[in-house]
Amino acid sequence: MLLSPRFNFLFVHIAKTGGTSVRAALERVRWRDPWYWLMWPCHRMSHLTGHRLGTKFPRHAHAIAAREMLPKSFYDSLFKFAFVRNPWDLQVSSFHHIRRERPHYMQGHDNFADFLRWKFDPERPYQFHLDTSIESQNDYLVDLHDNLIVDFVGRYEQLNEDFATICARIGIPCPELPHRRQATDRRKDYREYYDDETAALVAQHFGKDIERFGYRFDDVGGA
């Protein structure tokens, strides 16, 4: 989550949706925010105490956390935005990310289909990096009654266009998005990774995301 009081925005960062590039671009803007220099020592103190002081929102905090902790008038005045991604493509990206950077979490499930079935197994012990990647994207953006509480939901599939819209709304020149890190060994079309069973598994688990954001398995996109 990225908050800028001067530029009046709140970015809700859902994992694997291009958020790292968005954060990197907007971090440059935050250096011009005088509130940042007051927030920074609080962030450091929060980190050094294991975040026991509660002075910083976690990187992938849900919007409802900000709404509950910030004054209502301030939260309501912020331009709140996030990005979402086709769930089938997101799971392929997550598979390559974990295999590349945290292979010990795979526990021998090196095949995509086997890994996906194991990942969604309700009997599997909880593991933060695995379970974060199967959280509903919708849950990041709604209140307890499933009402959307952000102002703009961009799409990973049109990241540059939607980021330009966000910058125009914030009122800043649109900085270039840093190059998105890509797995060199993944096939571009995420659909090639699935059979009927695994495609249905994702459809069932992410039913709310598919319904709210209108994604379909045969949507073209992903990289």
mmCIF file of C-alpha atoms in Angstrom:
data_model
loop_
_atom_site.group_PDB
_atom_site.id
_atom_site.type_symbol
_atom_site.label_atom_id
_atom_site.label_comp_id
_atom_site.label_asym_id
_atom_site.label_seq_id
_atom_site.Cartn_x
_atom_site.Cartn_y
_atom_site.Cartn_z
ATOM 1 C CA MET A 1 0.000 0.000 0.000
ATOM 2 C CA LEU A 2 1.328 3.415 -0.943
ATOM 3 C CA LEU A 3 -0.082 6.599 0.589
ATOM 4 C CA SER A 4 0.706 10.182 -0.437
ATOM 5 C CA PRO A 5 -1.012 12.958 1.538
ATOM 6 C CA ARG A 6 0.346 15.691 -0.737
ATOM 7 C CA PHE A 7 -0.807 14.084 -3.976
ATOM 8 C CA ASN A 8 -3.879 12.680 -2.286
ATOM 9 C CA PHE A 9 -3.729 9.067 -3.425
ATOM 10 C CA LEU A 10 -3.747 5.593 -1.961
ATOM 11 C CA PHE A 11 -2.436 2.686 -4.015
ATOM 12 C CA VAL A 12 -3.699 -0.742 -2.936
ATOM 13 C CA HIS A 13 -1.028 -3.181 -4.075
ATOM 14 C CA ILE A 14 -2.350 -6.617 -5.031
ATOM 15 C CA ALA A 15 0.487 -9.088 -5.581
ATOM 16 C CA LYS A 16 1.464 -10.084 -9.138
ATOM 17 C CA THR A 17 -0.577 -7.350 -10.862
ATOM 18 C CA GLY A 18 2.245 -5.033 -11.958
ATOM 19 C CA GLY A 19 2.237 -3.228 -8.639
ATOM 20 C CA THR A 20 6.011 -3.302 -8.198
ATOM 21 C CA SER A 21 6.404 -1.231 -11.374
ATOM 22 C CA VAL A 22 3.650 1.152 -10.274
ATOM 23 C CA ARG A 23 5.219 1.583 -6.836
ATOM 24 C CA ALA A 24 8.657 2.241 -8.341
ATOM 25 C CA ALA A 25 7.250 4.923 -10.640
ATOM 26 C CA LEU A 26 5.255 6.620 -7.871
ATOM 27 C CA GLU A 27 8.055 6.419 -5.304
ATOM 28 C CA ARG A 28 9.802 9.149 -7.290
ATOM 29 C CA VAL A 29 6.782 11.367 -6.724
ATOM 30 C CA ARG A 30 6.788 10.663 -2.997
ATOM 31 C CA TRP A 31 10.201 12.257 -2.604
ATOM 32 C CA ARG A 32 8.447 15.573 -3.366
ATOM 33 C CA ASP A 33 5.855 14.970 -0.663
ATOM 34 C CA PRO A 34 6.817 16.804 2.570
ATOM 35 C CA TRP A 35 4.721 14.318 4.542
ATOM 36 C CA TYR A 36 7.043 11.562 3.350
ATOM 37 C CA TRP A 37 9.885 12.901 5.499
ATOM 38 C CA LEU A 38 7.652 12.661 8.566
ATOM 39 C CA MET A 39 6.349 9.231 7.595
ATOM 40 C CA TRP A 40 9.778 7.769 6.858
ATOM 41 C CA PRO A 41 11.106 7.584 10.472
ATOM 42 C CA CYS A 42 7.766 6.070 11.511
ATOM 43 C CA HIS A 43 8.161 3.460 8.790
ATOM 44 C CA ARG A 44 11.680 2.658 9.940
ATOM 45 C CA MET A 45 10.632 2.404 13.578
ATOM 46 C CA SER A 46 7.768 0.142 12.589
ATOM 47 C CA HIS A 47 10.169 -2.120 10.679
ATOM 48 C CA LEU A 48 12.740 -2.238 13.475
ATOM 49 C CA THR A 49 10.099 -3.286 15.999
ATOM 50 C CA GLY A 50 8.658 -6.000 13.811
ATOM 51 C CA HIS A 51 5.686 -3.734 12.959
ATOM 52 C CA ARG A 52 4.404 -3.985 16.522
ATOM 53 C CA LEU A 53 3.852 -0.219 16.597
ATOM 54 C CA GLY A 54 1.375 -0.254 13.723
ATOM 55 C CA THR A 55 2.812 2.881 12.108
ATOM 56 C CA LYS A 56 2.848 1.539 8.551
ATOM 57 C CA PHE A 57 0.405 -0.283 6.318
ATOM 58 C CA PRO A 58 1.792 -3.612 5.073
ATOM 59 C CA ARG A 59 2.829 -3.737 1.447
ATOM 60 C CA HIS A 60 -0.189 -5.805 0.443
ATOM 61 C CA ALA A 61 -2.749 -4.442 2.918
ATOM 62 C CA HIS A 62 -6.415 -4.483 2.004
ATOM 63 C CA ALA A 63 -8.247 -1.223 1.371
ATOM 64 C CA ILE A 64 -10.518 -1.837 4.341
ATOM 65 C CA ALA A 65 -7.498 -1.636 6.673
ATOM 66 C CA ALA A 66 -6.828 1.920 5.496
ATOM 67 C CA ARG A 67 -10.489 2.866 5.741
ATOM 68 C CA GLU A 68 -10.664 1.627 9.336
ATOM 69 C CA MET A 69 -7.407 3.257 10.457
ATOM 70 C CA LEU A 70 -7.537 6.610 8.669
ATOM 71 C CA PRO A 71 -9.994 9.430 9.515
ATOM 72 C CA LYS A 72 -13.114 8.959 7.412
ATOM 73 C CA SER A 73 -12.952 12.385 5.785
ATOM 74 C CA PHE A 74 -9.298 11.817 4.839
ATOM 75 C CA TYR A 75 -9.903 8.343 3.425
ATOM 76 C CA ASP A 76 -12.905 9.553 1.456
ATOM 77 C CA SER A 77 -10.866 12.422 -0.027
ATOM 78 C CA LEU A 78 -8.107 10.138 -1.331
ATOM 79 C CA PHE A 79 -8.022 8.857 -4.899
ATOM 80 C CA LYS A 80 -7.867 5.130 -4.211
ATOM 81 C CA PHE A 81 -6.781 2.756 -6.942
ATOM 82 C CA ALA A 82 -5.492 -0.749 -7.607
ATOM 83 C CA PHE A 83 -4.704 -3.134 -10.441
ATOM 84 C CA VAL A 84 -6.167 -6.590 -11.022
ATOM 85 C CA ARG A 85 -5.143 -9.429 -13.341
ATOM 86 C CA ASN A 86 -6.693 -12.371 -15.122
ATOM 87 C CA PRO A 87 -6.638 -15.102 -12.420
ATOM 88 C CA TRP A 88 -5.430 -17.830 -14.807
ATOM 89 C CA ASP A 89 -2.535 -15.663 -15.974
ATOM 90 C CA LEU A 90 -1.770 -14.598 -12.397
ATOM 91 C CA GLN A 91 -1.334 -18.216 -11.300
ATOM 92 C CA VAL A 92 1.129 -18.899 -14.108
ATOM 93 C CA SER A 93 3.101 -15.799 -13.115
ATOM 94 C CA SER A 94 3.038 -16.888 -9.473
ATOM 95 C CA PHE A 95 4.275 -20.380 -10.392
ATOM 96 C CA HIS A 96 7.322 -18.996 -12.206
ATOM 97 C CA HIS A 97 8.017 -16.438 -9.489
ATOM 98 C CA ILE A 98 8.033 -19.056 -6.741
ATOM 99 C CA ARG A 99 10.043 -21.545 -8.802
ATOM 100 C CA ARG A 100 12.633 -18.843 -9.538
ATOM 101 C CA GLU A 101 12.924 -17.121 -6.152
ATOM 102 C CA ARG A 102 11.551 -19.540 -3.527
ATOM 103 C CA PRO A 103 11.877 -23.036 -4.992
ATOM 104 C CA HIS A 104 11.957 -24.652 -1.538
ATOM 105 C CA TYR A 105 8.272 -23.733 -1.153
ATOM 106 C CA MET A 106 7.366 -26.008 -4.037
ATOM 107 C CA GLN A 107 8.281 -29.154 -2.102
ATOM 108 C CA GLY A 108 8.921 -31.141 -5.253
ATOM 109 C CA HIS A 109 5.811 -29.991 -7.144
ATOM 110 C CA ASP A 110 7.757 -28.743 -10.155
ATOM 111 C CA ASN A 111 5.035 -29.403 -12.718
ATOM 112 C CA PHE A 112 2.521 -26.554 -13.056
ATOM 113 C CA ALA A 113 -0.581 -28.742 -12.837
ATOM 114 C CA ASP A 114 0.729 -30.673 -9.814
ATOM 115 C CA PHE A 115 1.825 -27.466 -8.115
ATOM 116 C CA LEU A 116 -1.543 -25.818 -8.690
ATOM 117 C CA ARG A 117 -3.496 -28.759 -7.285
ATOM 118 C CA TRP A 118 -1.221 -28.867 -4.256
ATOM 119 C CA LYS A 119 -1.405 -25.102 -3.834
ATOM 120 C CA PHE A 120 -5.216 -25.167 -3.685
ATOM 121 C CA ASP A 121 -5.334 -28.223 -1.422
ATOM 122 C CA PRO A 122 -7.221 -27.137 1.735
ATOM 123 C CA GLU A 123 -5.200 -29.662 3.761
ATOM 124 C CA ARG A 124 -1.892 -28.021 2.868
ATOM 125 C CA PRO A 125 -0.199 -26.193 5.758
ATOM 126 C CA TYR A 126 -0.401 -22.415 5.494
ATOM 127 C CA GLN A 127 2.575 -20.727 3.814
ATOM 128 C CA PHE A 128 2.496 -16.957 3.460
ATOM 129 C CA HIS A 129 3.953 -16.597 -0.034
ATOM 130 C CA LEU A 130 1.783 -19.375 -1.426
ATOM 131 C CA ASP A 131 -1.419 -18.288 0.236
ATOM 132 C CA THR A 132 -1.011 -14.614 -0.623
ATOM 133 C CA SER A 133 -1.055 -15.586 -4.305
ATOM 134 C CA ILE A 134 -4.411 -17.363 -3.986
ATOM 135 C CA GLU A 135 -6.193 -14.573 -2.131
ATOM 136 C CA SER A 136 -9.196 -13.116 -3.907
ATOM 137 C CA GLN A 137 -8.304 -9.836 -5.609
ATOM 138 C CA ASN A 138 -11.842 -8.676 -4.912
ATOM 139 C CA ASP A 139 -11.222 -8.992 -1.165
ATOM 140 C CA TYR A 140 -8.491 -6.351 -1.346
ATOM 141 C CA LEU A 141 -10.953 -3.763 -2.620
ATOM 142 C CA VAL A 142 -14.236 -4.192 -0.744
ATOM 143 C CA ASP A 143 -15.789 -3.599 2.643
ATOM 144 C CA LEU A 144 -17.423 -6.250 4.827
ATOM 145 C CA HIS A 145 -20.570 -6.058 2.696
ATOM 146 C CA ASP A 146 -18.688 -6.621 -0.575
ATOM 147 C CA ASN A 147 -19.071 -2.984 -1.635
ATOM 148 C CA LEU A 148 -16.184 -1.604 -3.692
ATOM 149 C CA ILE A 149 -14.314 1.030 -1.630
ATOM 150 C CA VAL A 150 -11.713 2.174 -4.181
ATOM 151 C CA ASP A 151 -12.243 4.689 -6.961
ATOM 152 C CA PHE A 152 -10.432 3.086 -9.883
ATOM 153 C CA VAL A 153 -9.520 -0.504 -10.739
ATOM 154 C CA GLY A 154 -6.939 -0.759 -13.506
ATOM 155 C CA ARG A 155 -5.993 -3.901 -15.353
ATOM 156 C CA TYR A 156 -2.613 -5.507 -15.699
ATOM 157 C CA GLU A 157 -3.502 -6.294 -19.304
ATOM 158 C CA GLN A 158 -3.528 -2.557 -20.090
ATOM 159 C CA LEU A 159 -1.133 -1.425 -17.406
ATOM 160 C CA ASN A 160 0.435 1.523 -19.238
ATOM 161 C CA GLU A 161 -2.881 2.976 -20.419
ATOM 162 C CA ASP A 162 -4.536 2.709 -17.022
ATOM 163 C CA PHE A 163 -1.468 4.064 -15.237
ATOM 164 C CA ALA A 164 -1.610 7.123 -17.502
ATOM 165 C CA THR A 165 -5.262 7.598 -16.506
ATOM 166 C CA ILE A 166 -4.278 7.392 -12.836
ATOM 167 C CA CYS A 167 -1.506 9.968 -13.219
ATOM 168 C CA ALA A 168 -3.898 12.339 -14.964
ATOM 169 C CA ARG A 169 -6.356 11.924 -12.107
ATOM 170 C CA ILE A 170 -3.632 12.547 -9.510
ATOM 171 C CA GLY A 171 -2.424 15.529 -11.501
ATOM 172 C CA ILE A 172 1.179 14.531 -12.156
ATOM 173 C CA PRO A 173 3.192 13.940 -15.345
ATOM 174 C CA CYS A 174 3.075 10.255 -16.175
ATOM 175 C CA PRO A 175 6.478 8.724 -15.404
ATOM 176 C CA GLU A 176 7.665 5.755 -17.411
ATOM 177 C CA LEU A 177 6.901 2.459 -15.756
ATOM 178 C CA PRO A 178 10.072 0.496 -15.013
ATOM 179 C CA HIS A 179 10.506 -2.717 -16.952
ATOM 180 C CA ARG A 180 8.408 -5.482 -15.482
ATOM 181 C CA ARG A 181 10.429 -8.494 -14.425
ATOM 182 C CA GLN A 182 9.474 -11.504 -16.517
ATOM 183 C CA ALA A 183 10.319 -15.141 -16.257
ATOM 184 C CA THR A 184 12.447 -16.034 -19.268
ATOM 185 C CA ASP A 185 11.268 -19.651 -19.332
ATOM 186 C CA ARG A 186 7.505 -19.085 -19.386
ATOM 187 C CA ARG A 187 5.381 -19.394 -22.465
ATOM 188 C CA LYS A 188 3.617 -16.164 -23.317
ATOM 189 C CA ASP A 189 0.101 -17.612 -23.577
ATOM 190 C CA TYR A 190 -0.986 -18.673 -20.097
ATOM 191 C CA ARG A 191 -3.670 -20.935 -21.581
ATOM 192 C CA GLU A 192 -1.009 -23.383 -22.703
ATOM 193 C CA TYR A 193 -0.362 -24.305 -19.062
ATOM 194 C CA TYR A 194 -3.873 -25.541 -18.324
ATOM 195 C CA ASP A 195 -5.990 -28.589 -18.887
ATOM 196 C CA ASP A 196 -9.729 -28.632 -18.263
ATOM 197 C CA GLU A 197 -9.312 -29.713 -14.642
ATOM 198 C CA THR A 198 -6.822 -27.038 -13.609
ATOM 199 C CA ALA A 199 -8.664 -24.304 -15.529
ATOM 200 C CA ALA A 200 -11.845 -25.241 -13.666
ATOM 201 C CA LEU A 201 -9.945 -25.243 -10.360
ATOM 202 C CA VAL A 202 -8.931 -21.610 -10.853
ATOM 203 C CA ALA A 203 -12.423 -20.684 -12.061
ATOM 204 C CA GLN A 204 -13.963 -22.111 -8.913
ATOM 205 C CA HIS A 205 -11.488 -20.558 -6.501
ATOM 206 C CA PHE A 206 -11.570 -17.098 -8.092
ATOM 207 C CA GLY A 207 -15.267 -17.006 -8.924
ATOM 208 C CA LYS A 208 -15.798 -13.627 -7.254
ATOM 209 C CA ASP A 209 -12.893 -12.038 -9.163
ATOM 210 C CA ILE A 210 -14.117 -13.457 -12.455
ATOM 211 C CA GLU A 211 -17.634 -12.188 -11.815
ATOM 212 C CA ARG A 212 -16.706 -8.700 -10.625
ATOM 213 C CA PHE A 213 -13.933 -7.942 -13.110
ATOM 214 C CA GLY A 214 -15.337 -9.833 -16.091
ATOM 215 C CA TYR A 215 -12.347 -12.087 -16.761
ATOM 216 C CA ARG A 216 -12.606 -15.199 -18.910
ATOM 217 C CA PHE A 217 -10.193 -18.048 -19.501
ATOM 218 C CA ASP A 218 -9.898 -17.207 -23.200
ATOM 219 C CA ASP A 219 -9.031 -13.544 -22.647
ATOM 220 C CA VAL A 220 -5.855 -12.689 -24.531
ATOM 221 C CA GLY A 221 -3.151 -11.256 -22.287
ATOM 222 C CA GLY A 222 -0.289 -12.014 -19.960
ATOM 223 C CA ALA A 223 3.446 -11.904 -20.280
#
